[in-house]
mmCIF file of C-alpha atoms in Angstrom:
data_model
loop_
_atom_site.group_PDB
_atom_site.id
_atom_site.type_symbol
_atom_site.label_atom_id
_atom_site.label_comp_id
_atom_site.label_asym_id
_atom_site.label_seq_id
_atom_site.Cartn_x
_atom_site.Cartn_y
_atom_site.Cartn_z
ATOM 1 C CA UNK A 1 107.297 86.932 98.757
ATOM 2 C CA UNK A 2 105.997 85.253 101.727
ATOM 3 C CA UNK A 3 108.307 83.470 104.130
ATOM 4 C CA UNK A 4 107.822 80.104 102.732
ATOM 5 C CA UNK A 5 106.997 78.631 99.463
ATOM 6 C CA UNK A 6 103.587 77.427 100.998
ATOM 7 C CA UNK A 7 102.570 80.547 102.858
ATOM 8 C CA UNK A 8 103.129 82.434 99.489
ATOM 9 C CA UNK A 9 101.068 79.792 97.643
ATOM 10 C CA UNK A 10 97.991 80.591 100.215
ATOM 11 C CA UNK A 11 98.367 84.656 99.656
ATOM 12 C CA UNK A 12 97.864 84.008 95.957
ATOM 13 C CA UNK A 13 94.732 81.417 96.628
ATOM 14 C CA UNK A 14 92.982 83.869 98.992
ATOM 15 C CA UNK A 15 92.720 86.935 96.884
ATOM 16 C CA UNK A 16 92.633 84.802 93.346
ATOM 17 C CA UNK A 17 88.266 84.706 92.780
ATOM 18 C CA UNK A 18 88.443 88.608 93.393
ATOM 19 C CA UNK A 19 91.641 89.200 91.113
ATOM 20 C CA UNK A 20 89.359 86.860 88.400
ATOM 21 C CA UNK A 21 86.519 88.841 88.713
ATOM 22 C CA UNK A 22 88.805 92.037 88.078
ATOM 23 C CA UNK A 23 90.685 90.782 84.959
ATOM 24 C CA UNK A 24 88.167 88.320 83.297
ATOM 25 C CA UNK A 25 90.203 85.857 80.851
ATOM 26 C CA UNK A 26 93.952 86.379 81.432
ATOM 27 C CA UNK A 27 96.998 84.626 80.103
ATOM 28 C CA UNK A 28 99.408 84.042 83.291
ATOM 29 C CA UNK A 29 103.047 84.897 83.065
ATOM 30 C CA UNK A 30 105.592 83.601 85.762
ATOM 31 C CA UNK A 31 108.940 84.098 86.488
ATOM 32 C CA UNK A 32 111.186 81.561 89.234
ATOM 33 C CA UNK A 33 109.558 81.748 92.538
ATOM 34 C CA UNK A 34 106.719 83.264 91.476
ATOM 35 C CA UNK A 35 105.591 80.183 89.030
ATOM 36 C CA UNK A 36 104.420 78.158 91.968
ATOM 37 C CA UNK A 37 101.699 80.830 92.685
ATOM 38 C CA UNK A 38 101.199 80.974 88.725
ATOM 39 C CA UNK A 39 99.883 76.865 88.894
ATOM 40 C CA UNK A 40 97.974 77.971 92.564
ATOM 41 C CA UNK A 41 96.123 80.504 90.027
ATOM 42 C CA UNK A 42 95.169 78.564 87.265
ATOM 43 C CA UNK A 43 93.688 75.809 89.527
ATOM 44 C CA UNK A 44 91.540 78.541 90.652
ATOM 45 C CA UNK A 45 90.917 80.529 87.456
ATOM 46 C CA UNK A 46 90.420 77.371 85.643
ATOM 47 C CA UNK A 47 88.618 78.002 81.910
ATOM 48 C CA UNK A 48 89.789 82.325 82.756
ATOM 49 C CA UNK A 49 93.370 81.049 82.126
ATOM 50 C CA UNK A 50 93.855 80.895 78.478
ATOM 51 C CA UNK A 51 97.753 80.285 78.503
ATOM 52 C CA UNK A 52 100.803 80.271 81.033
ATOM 53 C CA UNK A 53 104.156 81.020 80.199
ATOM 54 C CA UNK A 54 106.420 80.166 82.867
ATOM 55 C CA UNK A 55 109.944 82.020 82.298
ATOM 56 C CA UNK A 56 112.572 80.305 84.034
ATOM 57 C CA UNK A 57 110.040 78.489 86.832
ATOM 58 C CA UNK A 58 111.388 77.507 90.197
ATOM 59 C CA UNK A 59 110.949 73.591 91.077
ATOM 60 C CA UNK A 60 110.045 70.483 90.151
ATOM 61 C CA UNK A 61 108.959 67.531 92.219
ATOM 62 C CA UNK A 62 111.287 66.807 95.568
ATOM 63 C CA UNK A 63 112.955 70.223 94.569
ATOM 64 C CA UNK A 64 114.507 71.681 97.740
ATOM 65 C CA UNK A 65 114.302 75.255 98.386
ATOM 66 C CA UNK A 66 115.296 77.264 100.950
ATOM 67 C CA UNK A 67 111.952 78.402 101.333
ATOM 68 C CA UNK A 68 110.441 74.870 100.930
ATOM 69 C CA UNK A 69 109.697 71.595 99.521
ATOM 70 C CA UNK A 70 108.178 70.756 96.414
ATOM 71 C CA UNK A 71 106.226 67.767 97.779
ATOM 72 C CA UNK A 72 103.267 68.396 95.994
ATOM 73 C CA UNK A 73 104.375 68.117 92.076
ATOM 74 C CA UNK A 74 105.352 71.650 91.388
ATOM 75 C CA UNK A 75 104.343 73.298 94.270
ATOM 76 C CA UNK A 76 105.263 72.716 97.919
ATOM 77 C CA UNK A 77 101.544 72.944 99.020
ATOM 78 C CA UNK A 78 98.134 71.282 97.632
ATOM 79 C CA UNK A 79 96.579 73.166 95.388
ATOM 80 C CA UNK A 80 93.426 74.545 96.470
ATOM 81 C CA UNK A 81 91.426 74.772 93.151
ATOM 82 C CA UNK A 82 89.806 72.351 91.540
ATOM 83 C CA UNK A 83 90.943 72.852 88.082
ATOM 84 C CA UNK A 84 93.805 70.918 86.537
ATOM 85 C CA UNK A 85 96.660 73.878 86.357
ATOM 86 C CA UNK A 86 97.778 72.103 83.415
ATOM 87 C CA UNK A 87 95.079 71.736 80.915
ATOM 88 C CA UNK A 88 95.966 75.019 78.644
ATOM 89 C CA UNK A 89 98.434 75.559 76.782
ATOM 90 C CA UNK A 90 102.074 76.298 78.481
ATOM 91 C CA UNK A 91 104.858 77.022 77.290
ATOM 92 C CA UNK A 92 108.309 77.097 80.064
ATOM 93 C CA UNK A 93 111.432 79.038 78.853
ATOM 94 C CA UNK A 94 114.429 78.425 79.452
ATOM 95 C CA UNK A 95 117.912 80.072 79.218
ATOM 96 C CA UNK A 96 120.861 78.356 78.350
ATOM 97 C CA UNK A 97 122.990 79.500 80.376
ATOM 98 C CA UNK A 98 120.609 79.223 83.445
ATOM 99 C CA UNK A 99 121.230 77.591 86.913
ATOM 100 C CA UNK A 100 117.388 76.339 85.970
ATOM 101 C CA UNK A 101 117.721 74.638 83.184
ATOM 102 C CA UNK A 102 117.859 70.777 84.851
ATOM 103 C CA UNK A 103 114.911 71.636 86.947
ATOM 104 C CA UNK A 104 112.757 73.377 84.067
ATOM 105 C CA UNK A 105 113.681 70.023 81.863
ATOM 106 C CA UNK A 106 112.127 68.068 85.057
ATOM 107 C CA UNK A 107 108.817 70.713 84.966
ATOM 108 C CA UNK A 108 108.183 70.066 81.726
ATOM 109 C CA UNK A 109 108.381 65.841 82.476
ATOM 110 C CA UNK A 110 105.798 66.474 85.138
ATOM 111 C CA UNK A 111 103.536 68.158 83.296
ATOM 112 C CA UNK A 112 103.778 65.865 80.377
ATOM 113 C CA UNK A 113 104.142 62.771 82.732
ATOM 114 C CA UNK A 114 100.382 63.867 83.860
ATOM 115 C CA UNK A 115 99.049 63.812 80.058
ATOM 116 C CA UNK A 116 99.474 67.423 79.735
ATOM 117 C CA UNK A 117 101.024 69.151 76.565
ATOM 118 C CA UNK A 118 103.721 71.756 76.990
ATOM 119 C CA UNK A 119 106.008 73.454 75.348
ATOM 120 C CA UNK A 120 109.596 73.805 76.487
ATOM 121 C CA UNK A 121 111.418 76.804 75.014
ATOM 122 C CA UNK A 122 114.874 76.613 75.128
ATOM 123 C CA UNK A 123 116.227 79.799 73.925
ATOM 124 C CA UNK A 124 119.726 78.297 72.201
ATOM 125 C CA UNK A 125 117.066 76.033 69.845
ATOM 126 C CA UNK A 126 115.649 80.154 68.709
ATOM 127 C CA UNK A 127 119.175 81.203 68.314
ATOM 128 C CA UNK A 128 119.051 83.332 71.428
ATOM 129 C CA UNK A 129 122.654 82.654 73.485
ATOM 130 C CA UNK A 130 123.683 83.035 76.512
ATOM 131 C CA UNK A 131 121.410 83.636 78.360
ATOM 132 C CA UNK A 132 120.819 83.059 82.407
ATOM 133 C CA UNK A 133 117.747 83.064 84.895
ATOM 134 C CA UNK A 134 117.002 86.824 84.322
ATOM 135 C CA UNK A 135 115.855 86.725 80.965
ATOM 136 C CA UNK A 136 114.101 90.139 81.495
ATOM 137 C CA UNK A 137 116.907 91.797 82.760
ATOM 138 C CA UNK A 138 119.438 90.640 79.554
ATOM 139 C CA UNK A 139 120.743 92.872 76.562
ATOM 140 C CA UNK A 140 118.500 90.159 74.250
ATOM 141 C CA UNK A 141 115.686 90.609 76.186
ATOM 142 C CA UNK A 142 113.339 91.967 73.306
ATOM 143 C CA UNK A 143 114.572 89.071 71.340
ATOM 144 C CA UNK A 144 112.798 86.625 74.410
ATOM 145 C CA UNK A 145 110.056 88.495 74.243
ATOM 146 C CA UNK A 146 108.847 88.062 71.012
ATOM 147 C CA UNK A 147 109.740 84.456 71.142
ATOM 148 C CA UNK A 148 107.073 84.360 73.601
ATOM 149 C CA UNK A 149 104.908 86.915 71.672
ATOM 150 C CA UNK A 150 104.907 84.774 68.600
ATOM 151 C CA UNK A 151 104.311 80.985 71.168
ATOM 152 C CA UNK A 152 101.049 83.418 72.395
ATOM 153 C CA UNK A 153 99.853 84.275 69.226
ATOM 154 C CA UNK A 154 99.651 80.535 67.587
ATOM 155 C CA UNK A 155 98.021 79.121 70.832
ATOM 156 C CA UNK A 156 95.975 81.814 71.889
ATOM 157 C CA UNK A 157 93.099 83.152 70.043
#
């Protein structure tokens, strides 16, 4: 993590066309801070990026972070690729229990707001409880996982 939202954003943009031309077609998995950078790649991956999930992603539009604004839709920095981030299929997960959850509900607007489709996985609706912004780190967390497993498989071939 870079000092600043932006700064981290322009890390990720620099070394994205070589990580591309490493991995090929990818599906791009986020987690909080880190989901900025996830939209920064898919602008530059474009037709690579098959699918994001975004687990628990930090900001929404005006967001204020410590680290930075989000004056730029979901990121606090123009994107420097040309590809629309949001043209796959995503799917944003949320915990309900999470400190997130307002902010995920306002992602998911944004993206849908632009004519995008994406789907907004709330864990309670799967009958997974409790859960907060570490999903990974939970006693359920193989239960999140192959709620995301299972999204994958129907919208990725």
């Amino acid at each position: 993590m870079a000092t600043s939202l932006a700064a981290s954003q322009e890390h990720v943009e620099v070394i994205a066309q070589g990580l591309f031309s490493m991995v090929g077609d990818t599906v791009l998995v986020s987690h909080s801070a880190g989901a900025p950078c996830g939209w920064a790649l898919a602008a530059i991956g474009g037709p690579l990026v098959k699918a994001i999930v975004a687990v628990e992603p930090l900001g929404c539009p005006g967001f204020q972070h410590p680290l930075g604004q989000f004056s730029h839709g979901l990121n606090a920095a123009p994107l420097s690729g040309e590809h629309d981030p949001f043209i796959r299929p995503i799917a944003v997960v949320s915990g309900e229990a999470s400190w997130m959850r307002e902010a995920n509900a306002q992602a998911v607007e944004y993206i849908r707001g632009r004519g995008n489709a994406v789907d907004h996985i709330r864990l309670e609706e799967k009958g997974i409880f409790g859960n907060g912004h570490m999903l990974m780190s939970e006693y359920n967390s193989d239960d999140i996982a192959r709620e995301i497993i299972e999204w994958l498989n129907d919208r990725v071939s």
